[in-house]
CSV table of C-alpha atoms and ligand atoms in Angstrom, one decimal:
chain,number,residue,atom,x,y,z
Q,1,UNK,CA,16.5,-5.0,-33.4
Q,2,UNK,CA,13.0,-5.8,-32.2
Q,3,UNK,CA,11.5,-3.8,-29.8
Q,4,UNK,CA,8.2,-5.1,-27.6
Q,5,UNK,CA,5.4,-2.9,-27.7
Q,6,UNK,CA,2.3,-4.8,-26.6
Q,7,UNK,CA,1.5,-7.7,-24.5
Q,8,UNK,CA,-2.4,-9.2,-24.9
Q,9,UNK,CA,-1.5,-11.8,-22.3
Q,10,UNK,CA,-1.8,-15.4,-21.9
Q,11,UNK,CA,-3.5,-16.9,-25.4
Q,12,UNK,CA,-4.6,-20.8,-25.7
Q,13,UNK,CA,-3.8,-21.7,-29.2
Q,14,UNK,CA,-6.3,-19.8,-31.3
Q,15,UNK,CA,-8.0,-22.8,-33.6
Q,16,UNK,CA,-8.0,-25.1,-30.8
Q,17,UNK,CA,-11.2,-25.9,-30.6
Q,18,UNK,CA,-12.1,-28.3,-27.5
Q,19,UNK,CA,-15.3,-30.5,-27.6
Q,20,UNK,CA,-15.4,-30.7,-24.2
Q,21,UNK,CA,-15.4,-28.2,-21.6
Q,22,UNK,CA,-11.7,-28.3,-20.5
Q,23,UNK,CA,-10.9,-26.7,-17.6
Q,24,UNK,CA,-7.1,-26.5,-18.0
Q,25,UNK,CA,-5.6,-25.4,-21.0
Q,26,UNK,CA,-2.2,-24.4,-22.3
Q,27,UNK,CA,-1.4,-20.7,-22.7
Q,28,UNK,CA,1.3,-18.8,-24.3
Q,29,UNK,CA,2.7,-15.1,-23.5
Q,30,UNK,CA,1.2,-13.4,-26.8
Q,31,UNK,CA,3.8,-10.2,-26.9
Q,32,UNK,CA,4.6,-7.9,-30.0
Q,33,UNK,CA,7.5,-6.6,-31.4
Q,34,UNK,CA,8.8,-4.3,-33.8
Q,35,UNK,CA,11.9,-4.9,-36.3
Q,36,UNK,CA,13.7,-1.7,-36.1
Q,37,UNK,CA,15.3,-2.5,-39.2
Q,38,UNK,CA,13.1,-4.3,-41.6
Q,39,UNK,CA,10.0,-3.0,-39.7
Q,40,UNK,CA,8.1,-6.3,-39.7
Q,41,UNK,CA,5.8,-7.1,-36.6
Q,42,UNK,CA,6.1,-10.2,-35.1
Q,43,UNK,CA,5.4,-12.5,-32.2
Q,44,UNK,CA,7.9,-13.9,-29.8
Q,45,UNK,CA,6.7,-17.1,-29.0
Q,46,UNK,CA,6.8,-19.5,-31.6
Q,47,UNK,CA,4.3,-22.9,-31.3
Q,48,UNK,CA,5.6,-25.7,-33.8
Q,49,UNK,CA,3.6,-26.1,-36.7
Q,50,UNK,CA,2.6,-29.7,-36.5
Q,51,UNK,CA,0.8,-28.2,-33.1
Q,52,UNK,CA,-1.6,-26.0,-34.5
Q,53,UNK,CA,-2.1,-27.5,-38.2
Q,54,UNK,CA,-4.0,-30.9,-37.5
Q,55,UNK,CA,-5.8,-33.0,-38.8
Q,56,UNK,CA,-8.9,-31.6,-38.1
Q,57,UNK,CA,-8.1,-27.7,-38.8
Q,58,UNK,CA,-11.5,-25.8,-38.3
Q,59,UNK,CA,-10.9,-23.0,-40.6
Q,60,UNK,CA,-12.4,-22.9,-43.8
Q,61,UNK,CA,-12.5,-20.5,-46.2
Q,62,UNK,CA,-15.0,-21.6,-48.2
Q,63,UNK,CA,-17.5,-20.5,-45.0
Q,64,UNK,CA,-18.2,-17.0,-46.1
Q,65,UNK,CA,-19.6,-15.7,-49.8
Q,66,UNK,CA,-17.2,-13.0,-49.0
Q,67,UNK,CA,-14.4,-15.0,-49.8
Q,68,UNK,CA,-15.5,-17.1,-52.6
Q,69,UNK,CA,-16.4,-14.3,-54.4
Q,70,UNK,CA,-13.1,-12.9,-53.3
Q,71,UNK,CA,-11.3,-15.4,-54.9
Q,72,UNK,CA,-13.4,-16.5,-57.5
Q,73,UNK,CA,-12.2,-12.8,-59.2
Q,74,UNK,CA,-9.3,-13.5,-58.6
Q,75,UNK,CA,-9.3,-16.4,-60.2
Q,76,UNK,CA,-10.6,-14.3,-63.7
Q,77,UNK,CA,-7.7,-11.8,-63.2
Q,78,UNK,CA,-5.2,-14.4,-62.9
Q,79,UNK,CA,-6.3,-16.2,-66.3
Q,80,UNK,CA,-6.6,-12.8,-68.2
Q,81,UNK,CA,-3.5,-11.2,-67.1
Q,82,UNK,CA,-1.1,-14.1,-66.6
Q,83,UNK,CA,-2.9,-17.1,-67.9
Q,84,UNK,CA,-0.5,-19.5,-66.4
Q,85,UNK,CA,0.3,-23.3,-67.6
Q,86,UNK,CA,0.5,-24.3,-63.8
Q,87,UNK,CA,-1.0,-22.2,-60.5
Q,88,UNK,CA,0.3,-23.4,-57.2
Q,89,UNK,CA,-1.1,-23.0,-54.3
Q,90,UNK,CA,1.1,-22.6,-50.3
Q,91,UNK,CA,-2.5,-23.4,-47.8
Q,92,UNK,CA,-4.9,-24.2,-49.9
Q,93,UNK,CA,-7.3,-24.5,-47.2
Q,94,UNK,CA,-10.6,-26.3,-49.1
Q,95,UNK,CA,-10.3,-24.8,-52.4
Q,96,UNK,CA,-11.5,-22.2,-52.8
Q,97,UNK,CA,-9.3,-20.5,-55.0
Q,98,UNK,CA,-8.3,-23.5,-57.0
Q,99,UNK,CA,-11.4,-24.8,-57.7
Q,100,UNK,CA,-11.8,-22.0,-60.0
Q,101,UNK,CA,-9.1,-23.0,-62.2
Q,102,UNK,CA,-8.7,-26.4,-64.2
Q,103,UNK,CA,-7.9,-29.5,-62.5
Q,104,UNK,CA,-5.2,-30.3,-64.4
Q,105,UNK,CA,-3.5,-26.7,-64.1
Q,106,UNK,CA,-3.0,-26.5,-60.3
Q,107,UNK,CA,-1.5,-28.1,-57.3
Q,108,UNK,CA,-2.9,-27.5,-53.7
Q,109,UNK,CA,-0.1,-28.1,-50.9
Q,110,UNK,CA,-2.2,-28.2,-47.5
Q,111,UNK,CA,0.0,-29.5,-44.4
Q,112,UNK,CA,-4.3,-30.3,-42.7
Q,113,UNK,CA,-5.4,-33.6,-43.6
Q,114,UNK,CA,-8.9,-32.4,-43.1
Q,115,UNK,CA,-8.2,-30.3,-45.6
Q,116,UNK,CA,-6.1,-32.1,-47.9
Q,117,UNK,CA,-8.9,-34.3,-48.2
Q,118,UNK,CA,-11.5,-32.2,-49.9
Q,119,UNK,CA,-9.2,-31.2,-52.3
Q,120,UNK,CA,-8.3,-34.2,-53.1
Q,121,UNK,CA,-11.5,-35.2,-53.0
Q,122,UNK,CA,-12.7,-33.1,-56.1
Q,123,UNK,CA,-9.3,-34.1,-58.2
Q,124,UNK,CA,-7.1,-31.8,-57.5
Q,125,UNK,CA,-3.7,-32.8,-56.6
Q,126,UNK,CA,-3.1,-31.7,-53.5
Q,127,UNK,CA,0.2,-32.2,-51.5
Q,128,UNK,CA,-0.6,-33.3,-47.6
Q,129,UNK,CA,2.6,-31.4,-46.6
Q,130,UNK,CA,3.9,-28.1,-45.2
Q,131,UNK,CA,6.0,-25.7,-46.8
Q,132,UNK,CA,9.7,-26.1,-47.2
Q,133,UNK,CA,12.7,-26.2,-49.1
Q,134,UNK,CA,12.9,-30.4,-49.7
Q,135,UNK,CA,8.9,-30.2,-50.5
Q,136,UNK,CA,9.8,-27.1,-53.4
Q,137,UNK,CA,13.0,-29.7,-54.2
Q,138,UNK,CA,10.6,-32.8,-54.6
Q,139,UNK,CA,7.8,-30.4,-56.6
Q,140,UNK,CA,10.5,-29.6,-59.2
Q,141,UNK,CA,11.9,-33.1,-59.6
Q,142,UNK,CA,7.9,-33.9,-60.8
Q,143,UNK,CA,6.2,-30.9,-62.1
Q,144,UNK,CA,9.3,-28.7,-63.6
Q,145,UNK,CA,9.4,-24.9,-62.3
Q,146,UNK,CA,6.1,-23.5,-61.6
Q,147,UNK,CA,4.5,-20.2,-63.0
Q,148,UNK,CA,2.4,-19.2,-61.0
Q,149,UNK,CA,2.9,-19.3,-56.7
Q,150,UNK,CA,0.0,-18.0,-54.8
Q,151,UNK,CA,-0.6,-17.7,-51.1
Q,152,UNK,CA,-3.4,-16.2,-49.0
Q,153,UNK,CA,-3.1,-16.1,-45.5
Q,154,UNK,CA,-0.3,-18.1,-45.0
Q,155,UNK,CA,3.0,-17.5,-45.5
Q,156,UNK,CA,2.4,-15.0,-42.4
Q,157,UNK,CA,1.7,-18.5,-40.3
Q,158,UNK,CA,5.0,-19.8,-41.1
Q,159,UNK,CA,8.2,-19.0,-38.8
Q,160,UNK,CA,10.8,-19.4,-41.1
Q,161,UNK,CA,10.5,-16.6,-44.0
Q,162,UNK,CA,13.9,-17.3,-44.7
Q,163,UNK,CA,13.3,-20.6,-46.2
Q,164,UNK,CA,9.4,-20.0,-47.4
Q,165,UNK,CA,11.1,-17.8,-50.1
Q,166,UNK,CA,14.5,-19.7,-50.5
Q,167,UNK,CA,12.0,-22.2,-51.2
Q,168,UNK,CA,9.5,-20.5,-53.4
Q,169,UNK,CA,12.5,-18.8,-55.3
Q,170,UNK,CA,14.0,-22.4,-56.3
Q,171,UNK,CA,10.5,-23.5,-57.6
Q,172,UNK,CA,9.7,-20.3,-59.2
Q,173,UNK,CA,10.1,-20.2,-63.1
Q,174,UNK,CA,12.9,-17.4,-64.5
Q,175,UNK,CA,9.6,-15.4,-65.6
Q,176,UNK,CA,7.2,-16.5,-62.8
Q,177,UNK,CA,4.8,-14.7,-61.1
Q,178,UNK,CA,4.1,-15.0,-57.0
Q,179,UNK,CA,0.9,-13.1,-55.6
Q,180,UNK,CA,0.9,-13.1,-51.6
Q,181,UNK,CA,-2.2,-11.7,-49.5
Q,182,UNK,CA,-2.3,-10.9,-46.0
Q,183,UNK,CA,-4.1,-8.7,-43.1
Q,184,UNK,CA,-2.6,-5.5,-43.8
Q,185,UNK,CA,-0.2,-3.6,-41.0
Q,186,UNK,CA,-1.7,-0.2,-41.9
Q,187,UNK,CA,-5.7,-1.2,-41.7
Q,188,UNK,CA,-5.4,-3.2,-38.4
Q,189,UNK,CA,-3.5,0.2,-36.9
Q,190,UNK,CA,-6.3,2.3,-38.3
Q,191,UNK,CA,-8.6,0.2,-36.8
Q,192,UNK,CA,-6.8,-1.0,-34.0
Q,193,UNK,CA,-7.8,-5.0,-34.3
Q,194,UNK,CA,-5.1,-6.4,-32.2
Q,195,UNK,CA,-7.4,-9.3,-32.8
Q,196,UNK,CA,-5.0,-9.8,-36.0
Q,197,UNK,CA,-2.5,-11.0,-33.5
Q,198,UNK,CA,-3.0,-14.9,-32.1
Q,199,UNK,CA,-0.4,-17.4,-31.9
Q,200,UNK,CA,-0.8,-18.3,-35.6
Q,201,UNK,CA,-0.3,-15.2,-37.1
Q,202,UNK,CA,3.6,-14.9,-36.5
Q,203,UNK,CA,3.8,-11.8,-38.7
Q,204,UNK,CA,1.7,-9.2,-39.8
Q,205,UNK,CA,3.1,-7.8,-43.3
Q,206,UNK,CA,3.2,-4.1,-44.8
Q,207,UNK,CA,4.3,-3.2,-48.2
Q,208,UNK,CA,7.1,-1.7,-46.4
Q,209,UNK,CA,8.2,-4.9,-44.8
Q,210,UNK,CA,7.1,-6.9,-48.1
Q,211,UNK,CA,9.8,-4.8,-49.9
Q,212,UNK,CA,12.5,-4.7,-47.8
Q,213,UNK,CA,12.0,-8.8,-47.7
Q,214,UNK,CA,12.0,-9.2,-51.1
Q,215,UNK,CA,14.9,-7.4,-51.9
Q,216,UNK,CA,16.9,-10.3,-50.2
Q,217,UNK,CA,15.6,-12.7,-52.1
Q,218,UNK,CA,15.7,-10.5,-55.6
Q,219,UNK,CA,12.1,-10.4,-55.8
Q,220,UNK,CA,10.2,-6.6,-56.3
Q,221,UNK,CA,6.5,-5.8,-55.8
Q,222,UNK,CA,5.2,-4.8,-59.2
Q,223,UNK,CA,1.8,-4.4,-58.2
Q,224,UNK,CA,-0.2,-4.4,-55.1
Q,225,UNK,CA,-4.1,-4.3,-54.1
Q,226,UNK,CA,-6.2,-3.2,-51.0
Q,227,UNK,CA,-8.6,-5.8,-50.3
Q,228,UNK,CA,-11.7,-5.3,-48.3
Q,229,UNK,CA,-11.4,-9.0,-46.8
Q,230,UNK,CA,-10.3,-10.0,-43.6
Q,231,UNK,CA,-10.6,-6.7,-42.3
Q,232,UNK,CA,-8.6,-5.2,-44.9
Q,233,UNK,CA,-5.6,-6.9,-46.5
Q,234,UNK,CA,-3.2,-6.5,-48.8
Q,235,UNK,CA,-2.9,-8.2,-51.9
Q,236,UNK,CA,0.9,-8.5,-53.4
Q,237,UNK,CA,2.2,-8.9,-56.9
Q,238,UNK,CA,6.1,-10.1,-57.1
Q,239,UNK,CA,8.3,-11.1,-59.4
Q,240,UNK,CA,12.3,-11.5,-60.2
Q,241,UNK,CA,13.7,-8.1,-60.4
Q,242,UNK,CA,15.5,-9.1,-63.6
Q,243,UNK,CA,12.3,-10.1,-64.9
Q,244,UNK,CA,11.4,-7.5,-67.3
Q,245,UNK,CA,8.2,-8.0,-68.6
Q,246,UNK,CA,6.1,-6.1,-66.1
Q,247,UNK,CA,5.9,-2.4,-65.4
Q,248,UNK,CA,5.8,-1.5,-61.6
Q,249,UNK,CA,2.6,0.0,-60.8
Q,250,UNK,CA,2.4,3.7,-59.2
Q,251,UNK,CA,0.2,1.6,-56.6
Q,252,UNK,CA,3.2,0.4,-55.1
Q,253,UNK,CA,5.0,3.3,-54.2
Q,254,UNK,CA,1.6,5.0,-53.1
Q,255,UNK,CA,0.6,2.2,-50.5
Q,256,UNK,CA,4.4,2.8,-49.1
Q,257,UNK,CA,3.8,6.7,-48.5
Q,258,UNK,CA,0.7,5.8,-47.2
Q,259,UNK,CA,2.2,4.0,-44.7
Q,260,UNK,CA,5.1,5.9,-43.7
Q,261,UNK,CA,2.4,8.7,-43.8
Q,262,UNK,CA,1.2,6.6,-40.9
Q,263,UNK,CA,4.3,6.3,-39.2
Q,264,UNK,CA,4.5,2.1,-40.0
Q,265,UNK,CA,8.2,2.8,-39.7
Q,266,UNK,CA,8.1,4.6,-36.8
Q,267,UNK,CA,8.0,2.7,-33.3
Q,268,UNK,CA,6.2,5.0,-31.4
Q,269,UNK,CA,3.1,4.5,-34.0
Q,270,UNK,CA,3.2,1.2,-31.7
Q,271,UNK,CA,3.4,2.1,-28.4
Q,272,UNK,CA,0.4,4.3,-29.0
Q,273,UNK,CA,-1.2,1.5,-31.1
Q,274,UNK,CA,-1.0,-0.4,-27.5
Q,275,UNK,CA,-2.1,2.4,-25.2
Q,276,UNK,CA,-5.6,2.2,-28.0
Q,277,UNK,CA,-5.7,-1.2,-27.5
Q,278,UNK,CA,-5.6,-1.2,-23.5
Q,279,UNK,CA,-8.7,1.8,-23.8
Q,280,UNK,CA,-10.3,-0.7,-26.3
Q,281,UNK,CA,-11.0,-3.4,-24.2
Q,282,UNK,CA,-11.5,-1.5,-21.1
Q,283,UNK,CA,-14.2,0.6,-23.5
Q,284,UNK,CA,-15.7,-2.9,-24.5
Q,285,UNK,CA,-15.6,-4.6,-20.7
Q,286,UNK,CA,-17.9,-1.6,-20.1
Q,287,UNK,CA,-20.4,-2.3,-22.4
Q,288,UNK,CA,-20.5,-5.7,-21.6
Q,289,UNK,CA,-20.9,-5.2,-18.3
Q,290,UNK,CA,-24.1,-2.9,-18.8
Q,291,UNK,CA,-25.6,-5.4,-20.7
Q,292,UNK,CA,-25.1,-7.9,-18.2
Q,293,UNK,CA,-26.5,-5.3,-15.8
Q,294,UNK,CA,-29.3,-4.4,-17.5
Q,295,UNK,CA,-30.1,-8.8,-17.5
Q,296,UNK,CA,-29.9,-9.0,-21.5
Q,297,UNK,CA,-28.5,-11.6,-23.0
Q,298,UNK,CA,-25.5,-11.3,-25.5
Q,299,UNK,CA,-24.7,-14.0,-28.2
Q,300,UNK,CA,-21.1,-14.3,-29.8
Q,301,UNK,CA,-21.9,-13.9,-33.9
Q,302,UNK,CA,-18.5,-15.7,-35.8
Q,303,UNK,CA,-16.5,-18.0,-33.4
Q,304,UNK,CA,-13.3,-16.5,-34.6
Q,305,UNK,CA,-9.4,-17.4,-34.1
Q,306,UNK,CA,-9.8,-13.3,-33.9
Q,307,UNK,CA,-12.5,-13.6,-30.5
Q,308,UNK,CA,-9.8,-15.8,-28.9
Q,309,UNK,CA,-7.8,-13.2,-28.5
Q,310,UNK,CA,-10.5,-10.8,-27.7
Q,311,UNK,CA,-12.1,-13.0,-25.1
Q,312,UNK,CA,-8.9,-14.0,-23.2
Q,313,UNK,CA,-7.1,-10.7,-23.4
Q,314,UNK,CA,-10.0,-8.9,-22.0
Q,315,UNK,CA,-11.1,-12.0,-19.9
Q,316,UNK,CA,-14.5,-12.3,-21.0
Q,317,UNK,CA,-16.3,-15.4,-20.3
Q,318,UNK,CA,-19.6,-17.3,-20.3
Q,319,UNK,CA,-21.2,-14.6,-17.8
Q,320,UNK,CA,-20.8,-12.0,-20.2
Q,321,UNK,CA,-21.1,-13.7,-24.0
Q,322,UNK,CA,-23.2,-16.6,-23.3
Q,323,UNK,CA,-23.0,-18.9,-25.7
Q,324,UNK,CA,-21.5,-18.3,-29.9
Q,325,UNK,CA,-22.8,-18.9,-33.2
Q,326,UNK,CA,-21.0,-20.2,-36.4
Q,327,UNK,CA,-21.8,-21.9,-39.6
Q,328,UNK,CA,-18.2,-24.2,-39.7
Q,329,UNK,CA,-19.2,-27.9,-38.9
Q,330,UNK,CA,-15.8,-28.2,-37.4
Q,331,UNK,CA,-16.4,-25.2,-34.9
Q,332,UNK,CA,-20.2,-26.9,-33.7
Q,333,UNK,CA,-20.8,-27.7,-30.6
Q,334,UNK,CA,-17.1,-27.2,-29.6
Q,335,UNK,CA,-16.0,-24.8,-27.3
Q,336,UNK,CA,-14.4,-21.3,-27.9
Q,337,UNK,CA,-10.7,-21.8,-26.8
Q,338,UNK,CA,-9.3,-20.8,-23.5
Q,339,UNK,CA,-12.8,-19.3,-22.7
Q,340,UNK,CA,-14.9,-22.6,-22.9
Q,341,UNK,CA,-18.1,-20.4,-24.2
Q,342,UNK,CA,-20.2,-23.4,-26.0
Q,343,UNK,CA,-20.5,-22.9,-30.1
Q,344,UNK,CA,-23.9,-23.7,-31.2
Q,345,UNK,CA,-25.0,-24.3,-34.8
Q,346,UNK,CA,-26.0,-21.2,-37.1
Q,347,UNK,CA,-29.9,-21.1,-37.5
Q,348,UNK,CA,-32.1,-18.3,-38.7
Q,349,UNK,CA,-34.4,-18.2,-35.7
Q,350,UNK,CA,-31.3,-18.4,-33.2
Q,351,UNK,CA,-30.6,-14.6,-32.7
Q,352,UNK,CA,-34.6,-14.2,-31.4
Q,353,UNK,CA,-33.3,-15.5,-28.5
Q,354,UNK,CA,-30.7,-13.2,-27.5
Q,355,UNK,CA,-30.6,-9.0,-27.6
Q,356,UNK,CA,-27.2,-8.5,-28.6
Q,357,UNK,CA,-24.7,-9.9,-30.7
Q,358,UNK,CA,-21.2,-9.4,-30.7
Q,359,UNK,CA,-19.1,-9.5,-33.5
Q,360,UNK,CA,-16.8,-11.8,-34.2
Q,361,UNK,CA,-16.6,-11.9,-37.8
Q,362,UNK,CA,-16.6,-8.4,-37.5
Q,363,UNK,CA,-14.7,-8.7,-40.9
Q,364,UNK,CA,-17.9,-9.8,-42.2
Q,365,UNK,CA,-19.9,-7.0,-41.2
Q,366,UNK,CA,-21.8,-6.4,-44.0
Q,367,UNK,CA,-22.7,-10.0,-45.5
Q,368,UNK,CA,-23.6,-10.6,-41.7
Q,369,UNK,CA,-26.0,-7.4,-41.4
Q,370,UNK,CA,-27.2,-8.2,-45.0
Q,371,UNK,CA,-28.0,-11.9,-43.8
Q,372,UNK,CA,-30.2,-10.3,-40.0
Q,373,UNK,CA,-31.7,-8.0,-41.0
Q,374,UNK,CA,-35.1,-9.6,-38.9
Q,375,UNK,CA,-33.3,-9.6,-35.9
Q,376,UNK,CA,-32.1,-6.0,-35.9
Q,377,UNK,CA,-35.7,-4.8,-37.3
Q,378,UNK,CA,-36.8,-6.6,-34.1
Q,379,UNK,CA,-34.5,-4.7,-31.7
Q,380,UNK,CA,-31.5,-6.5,-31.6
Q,381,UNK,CA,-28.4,-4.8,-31.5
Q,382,UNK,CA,-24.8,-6.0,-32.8
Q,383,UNK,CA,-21.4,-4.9,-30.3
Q,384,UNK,CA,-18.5,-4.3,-32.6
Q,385,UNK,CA,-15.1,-3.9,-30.8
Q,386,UNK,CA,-13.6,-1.7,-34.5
Q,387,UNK,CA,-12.1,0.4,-34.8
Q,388,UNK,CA,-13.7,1.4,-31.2
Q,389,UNK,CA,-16.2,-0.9,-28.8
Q,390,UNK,CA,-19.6,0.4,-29.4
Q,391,UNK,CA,-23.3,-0.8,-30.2
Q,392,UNK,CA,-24.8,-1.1,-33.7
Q,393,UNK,CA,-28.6,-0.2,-34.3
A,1,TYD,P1,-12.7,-15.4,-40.1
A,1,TYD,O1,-13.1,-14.1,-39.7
A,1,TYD,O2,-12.4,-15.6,-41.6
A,1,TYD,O3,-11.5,-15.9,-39.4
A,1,TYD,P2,-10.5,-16.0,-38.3
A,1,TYD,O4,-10.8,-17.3,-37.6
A,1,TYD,O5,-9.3,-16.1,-39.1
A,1,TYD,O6,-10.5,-14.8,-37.3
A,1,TYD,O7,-13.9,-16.4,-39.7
A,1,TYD,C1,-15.2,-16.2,-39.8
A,1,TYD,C2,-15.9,-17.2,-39.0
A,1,TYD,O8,-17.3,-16.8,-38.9
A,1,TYD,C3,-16.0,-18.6,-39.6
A,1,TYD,O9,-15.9,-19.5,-38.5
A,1,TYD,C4,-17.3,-18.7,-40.2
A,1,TYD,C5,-18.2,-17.8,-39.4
A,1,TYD,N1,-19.3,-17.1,-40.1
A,1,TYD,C6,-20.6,-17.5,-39.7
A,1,TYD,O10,-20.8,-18.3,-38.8
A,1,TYD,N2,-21.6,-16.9,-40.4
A,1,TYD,C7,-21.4,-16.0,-41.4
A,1,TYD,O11,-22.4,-15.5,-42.0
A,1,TYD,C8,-20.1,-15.6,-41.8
A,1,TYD,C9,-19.8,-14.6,-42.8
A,1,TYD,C10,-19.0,-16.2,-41.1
């Protein structure tokens, strides 16, 4: 059964990105729920695919060194401990995990033409397509069963997780190996970023839910990683449960104690994980506020899918965060969704201007602080809305 436990209001599609100041846009009733039974979280209102995966997709996740170097070790793990004939790869965004690898060893399947195209660009075969059962039928007509599926940050954006592993399961060789990485359940409840949830992310995954998942389809964790990345994720190692050839790690078992240590399976851990959030952006609206008071200016650092949610659940517009920053050429000079605060283009001297900066990569807090230092040894001050609203010296 799934029970609601939080409502963050009326959400404009999160990578939506207008270049235009558009007065009216769609919204759609962003409410949470909890699966009683397979304790997955999820959101009720489902936008098709083809609506929010364009042609001209903004996120890349080659923008932050963070992630490269995120994926570039992963890449080195993968080759020493699996070494596989063929990697492929559901969302490959722009690469960067494949373009560690050799060309001829993987195959990118990105449903953003955008995307596609820089893959493509750099000879990697990349599929323009999204993920189903007739694409993982057509893939093993051509290229034989696969070794090696991987999938960060994506399989969570698809609806039907019936089908995403029906398919990956038909595509998967007897022996193969699938690694899946996500936001993890546990850390955004620790540190109550309800900004995980926008229209995209359908589900957020645990190691609980990830098990009881995989169990349907055969499949077993053997292994599984916390990540320091997007705000802390969760990095899973699968494989057929007949498949004999790899020990299950004691990490498994631990990261599943630790959650129902938490209460993950628990639905009240959710109703007060929504009574934090309501305090959270009252706590921040103050702050704001007092800036705004005080007739200091306050600059938007990371024009985040995750401040689209922030902004229009806690209704914060142009009068409070003036204007944002980012480094994605796709986000420049476009406006940030539902909120229609301008995006200006990432320069060094750009934060003189303003005395605060709030934090919407707050999942790239330290690369960020590393990166201005100058502007808070000249008195600037970052807002961080995790795991509480406060200012950073
Ligand atoms: P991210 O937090 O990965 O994504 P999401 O949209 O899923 O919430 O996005 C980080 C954004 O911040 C991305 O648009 C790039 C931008 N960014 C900068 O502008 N400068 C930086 O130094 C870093 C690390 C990120």
């Amino acid at each position: 059964m799934n029970k609601f436990f939080l409502n963050l209001g009326k959400q404009p599609l999160a990578n939506n990105y207008f270049n235009f100041y558009k007065k009216k846009q769609t919204k759609y009733n962003l409410n949470l729920f909890f699966n009683t039974k397979n304790k997955i979280i999820s959101i009720s209102k489902r936008i098709p695919s083809k609506k929010m995966f364009t042609k001209n997709y903004p996120y890349r996740s080659s923008m932050s060194r963070t992630m490269r170097n995120s994926f570039y070790k992963l890449s080195l793990e993968i080759k020493k401990k699996f070494n596989p004939n063929k990697i492929l790869e559901i969302g490959s965004n722009d690469g960067a995990l494949i373009k560690n690898f050799n060309k001829k060893k993987v195959i990118g399947i990105e449903p953003c033409d955008n995307l596609a195209k820089i893959t493509s660009k750099k000879g990697i075969l990349t599929y323009n397509n999204y993920w189903n059962f007739s694409l993982a039928q057509k893939l093993r007509k051509k290229h034989g069963k696969i070794d090696l599926i991987y999938s960060a940050n994506t399989l969570t954006h698809i609806s039907n997780l019936n089908d995403v592993f029906k398919s990956i399961s038909y595509l998967l060789s007897e022996n193969g190996i699938m690694i899946i990485e996500d936001p993890s359940l546990l850390e955004c409840i620790k540190k109550n970023s309800y900004d995980q949830f926008y229209n995209e992310h359908i589900y957020l995954f645990s190691a609980l839910s990830v098990k009881n998942l995989m169990n349907k389809f055969n499949f077993e964790i053997f292994d599984i990683k916390n990540l320091s990345t997007h705000g802390g994720s969760l990095r899973y190692f699968i494989k057929r449960k007949k498949n004999k050839s790899f020990k299950i790690s004691k990490d498994v078992k631990k990261q599943i104690n630790k959650e129902i240590k938490y209460g993950l399976h628990k639905f009240q851990t959710y109703k007060n994980f929504s009574k934090n959030v309501q305090k959270s952006k009252n706590r921040l609206l103050q702050i704001l506020n007092k800036i705004k008071k005080n007739n200091k200016k306050i600059i938007g650092y990371g024009a985040t899918a995750k401040s689209v949610t922030v902004l229009n659940y806690c209704n914060i517009d142009k009068d409070l965060i003036s204007n944002f920053i980012d480094t994605t050429p796709e986000k420049i000079n476009n406006f940030m969704p539902g909120k229609n605060i301008k995006i200006l283009k990432y320069n060094k001297k750009i934060l003189d201007k303003y005395d605060f900066a709030f934090l919407g990569a707050w999942n790239f807090k330290d690369e960020i602080f590393d990166k201005e230092k100058n502007f808070l040894k000249k008195g600037g001050r970052f807002i961080i809305h995790v795991p509480y609203p406060k200012i950073i010296k």
